[in-house]
Amino acid sequence: MKTRWYKDAVIYQIYPRSFCDGNGDGIGDIKGIISKLDYIKSLGVDAVWLSPVYKSPNDDNGYDISDYRDIMDEFGTLDEWKEMLDGMHARGIKLIMDLVVNHTSDEHAWFVESKNNNSEYRDYYIWRKGRGKNGKKPPNNWTSNFVGPAWEYDEASGEWYLHLFSKKQPDLNWENPKVRQEVADICNYWFDLGVDGFRCDVITYISKTDGLPNGKLAIPFIGWEKYTMGPRYHQYIHELNQRSFSKYDSMTVGESIGINPDNAFESIDESVEELDSVFSFDHMGVDFKFNIFPKKFDLKKYKKILSRWQQLPKTCQPTIFLENHDQPRSLPRFVGECKDKRELAGMSLAASILFIRATPYIYQGQEIGMTNCVFEDNDYMDIMSIRVLQTLKKRFPILLPYARKVLNLRARDNARTPMQWTGGENAGFSTAKPWMKVNPNYTEINVEDSEKRQDSLLNFYRKALAYRKGKEVIINGDFALVNPKDKDVFAYSREYDGKRLLVICNYKNKRVKFKLPKNISFNKANLALSNYLDSLTTPKDTVLREYEALVYELE
Ligand code: GLC
Ligand code: CA
């Protein structure tokens, strides 16, 4: 039976490689996570989404899986994983695993077998003859999401295989019923071990247009419209739901490029029995054109995007996130240069997302206000950053200075620097040299220091999460933007069964006027949460201070 527990849940994302090293080899691992379970519990979160920990050659840090039923050596053993799961459950924390099944690693036994033309596994992947004389041109013009063509030629069989990511991540052929059954079996294997749900990696890419036609020329990838939300997407996900998800009190969240408020109903409404929720990325595009070229952050647009999700029927559960392992840090991304007001800014961002109707996700380090890092070419560890630099060095060196600037702002590496636990050596992440650069600001930004101060961002998150818990007006209330045209302030109201909430967040590092709209009337107001000690106890026309955030209950 589904309790839909996720409607009142906050989820904490762990990127295991960068969270905590438990055995002193410089790489985060399961032992490290176990040692931090009390910390995770102390935040007040209800579940953890753990990025992949399965066996993997790590071409894309675990998003290339070579064995779906076992744990990566660097991260530990299946027994340690079980201990971690028990430790979470004992603390009332659920575990969401990452399900990466658009592709496998090229070192997965299926793919190794599949290279043999006559194998029954051949059809587990997408093999095609090439175009042109001798078939030496790829079967179509699609490009990989990681730079370069989406096809790799295999000498031995004289055919090409499709890889929408790196060539070490061949795409599975979901048209093959055996593949779909394998995926359901994998999910059930982990459900039977006790996991509570899955975050489904690039799940909207699984169904490709029949005949794999050429895509239209586009930035940043070619072919996107031919494989995103393809013809049998709904059929396959519904089938997976029936074979697996629906049998457990689970939660699923898709990484769902291509699902937007207009088509969300047919993808996540409870009645369709597909996924329970999805991540969409439109609000992450507000300050990057085509996801790569920086542009000015536009709060009005951002508010509009988020509020469209809020208007969906209550049987569709939105999600909200500001960070994950693929995105740069939210500070100062969405709030401008915050300088000495970094934590106030983090609080304003937190308050603006934690009380809308959604399942919020908090990414490791967000709760202490970790920021982007400055990288030199050799510091980059992410395959995407490395490929961009390699390609430009070889083919367009003239673009390098610009690319370096953009990478520093946009690279996924920004989110992957080791978690900053203390001001001590290696930020307390490891006793050995960490696998990637530690952000030098760890001496100032770290958990140890945040714990000491009552007024830290960390403690604000704790207060906000405790406040949220169980409140119907937050879980189910109607949402309305307040002053939607305001370029500086993100304000909204929630209403449920006579109870109202008014949230006012200044996104700017300056004082700004706030006008309370006439239609917001009340007899009594109670200031439930704010990030200044002496905030107004009753909302009215006022001047908000830098990054001031206010949450009122109205009667
Ligand atoms: C998703 C993951 C990302 C990974 C890609 C390929 O976008 O979040 O980290 O590189 O899928 O699996
Ligand atoms: Ca380790």
PDB file of C-alpha atoms and ligand atoms in Angstrom, residues 13 15 49 51-52 60-64 98 100-103 145-146 164-166 169 199-203 205 255 257 281 324-326 382-384 412 416, ligand 1:
ATOM      1  CA  GLN A  13      21.187  14.062  -1.319  1.00  0.00           C
ATOM      2  CA  TYR A  15      27.191  12.213  -3.405  1.00  0.00           C
ATOM      3  CA  TRP A  49      18.887  10.070  -1.943  1.00  0.00           C
ATOM      4  CA  SER A  51      23.947   8.849  -5.763  1.00  0.00           C
ATOM      5  CA  PRO A  52      25.111   5.502  -7.243  1.00  0.00           C
ATOM      6  CA  ASP A  60      31.211   8.970 -14.816  1.00  0.00           C
ATOM      7  CA  ASN A  61      31.591   8.466 -11.051  1.00  0.00           C
ATOM      8  CA  GLY A  62      29.212   5.569 -10.661  1.00  0.00           C
ATOM      9  CA  TYR A  63      26.692   6.620 -13.312  1.00  0.00           C
ATOM     10  CA  ASP A  64      28.236   3.826 -15.391  1.00  0.00           C
ATOM     11  CA  ASP A  98      19.859   5.953  -7.770  1.00  0.00           C
ATOM     12  CA  VAL A 100      20.747   4.318 -13.732  1.00  0.00           C
ATOM     13  CA  VAL A 101      19.136   2.239 -16.450  1.00  0.00           C
ATOM     14  CA  ASN A 102      19.143   4.322 -19.606  1.00  0.00           C
ATOM     15  CA  HIS A 103      22.649   2.920 -20.014  1.00  0.00           C
ATOM     16  CA  ASN A 145      25.479  14.747 -23.829  1.00  0.00           C
ATOM     17  CA  PHE A 146      29.217  14.746 -23.047  1.00  0.00           C
ATOM     18  CA  LEU A 164      23.976   9.261 -25.218  1.00  0.00           C
ATOM     19  CA  PHE A 165      26.674   9.854 -22.596  1.00  0.00           C
ATOM     20  CA  SER A 166      30.300   8.680 -22.714  1.00  0.00           C
ATOM     21  CA  GLN A 169      28.020   4.245 -21.137  1.00  0.00           C
ATOM     22  CA  ARG A 199      15.721   8.440  -8.228  1.00  0.00           C
ATOM     23  CA  CYS A 200      15.588   7.490 -11.893  1.00  0.00           C
ATOM     24  CA  ASP A 201      18.548   8.808 -13.853  1.00  0.00           C
ATOM     25  CA  VAL A 202      17.815  10.459 -17.256  1.00  0.00           C
ATOM     26  CA  ILE A 203      14.701   8.325 -17.319  1.00  0.00           C
ATOM     27  CA  TYR A 205      15.657   9.181 -22.529  1.00  0.00           C
ATOM     28  CA  GLU A 255      15.346  13.011 -13.587  1.00  0.00           C
ATOM     29  CA  ILE A 257      14.261  16.518 -18.805  1.00  0.00           C
ATOM     30  CA  PHE A 281      15.276  21.795 -14.853  1.00  0.00           C
ATOM     31  CA  ASN A 324      22.553  18.633  -6.932  1.00  0.00           C
ATOM     32  CA  HIS A 325      25.727  16.887  -8.063  1.00  0.00           C
ATOM     33  CA  ASP A 326      25.333  18.220 -11.627  1.00  0.00           C
ATOM     34  CA  ASP A 382      34.422  15.415 -14.036  1.00  0.00           C
ATOM     35  CA  ILE A 383      34.395  13.666 -17.403  1.00  0.00           C
ATOM     36  CA  MET A 384      32.305  16.444 -18.898  1.00  0.00           C
ATOM     37  CA  ARG A 412      29.661  19.966 -12.173  1.00  0.00           C
ATOM     38  CA  ARG A 416      31.611  17.712  -5.999  1.00  0.00           C
TER      39      ARG A 416
HETATM   40  C1  GLC B   1      22.378  12.183 -14.932  1.00  0.00           C
HETATM   41  C2  GLC B   1      23.269  12.254 -13.734  1.00  0.00           C
HETATM   42  C3  GLC B   1      24.632  12.681 -14.179  1.00  0.00           C
HETATM   43  C4  GLC B   1      25.152  11.647 -15.148  1.00  0.00           C
HETATM   44  C5  GLC B   1      24.183  11.398 -16.295  1.00  0.00           C
HETATM   45  C6  GLC B   1      24.520  10.145 -17.027  1.00  0.00           C
HETATM   46  O1  GLC B   1      22.210  13.412 -15.535  1.00  0.00           O
HETATM   47  O2  GLC B   1      22.717  13.107 -12.764  1.00  0.00           O
HETATM   48  O3  GLC B   1      25.509  12.878 -13.116  1.00  0.00           O
HETATM   49  O4  GLC B   1      26.371  12.078 -15.672  1.00  0.00           O
HETATM   50  O5  GLC B   1      22.867  11.242 -15.837  1.00  0.00           O
HETATM   51  O6  GLC B   1      24.229   9.028 -16.239  1.00  0.00           O
END
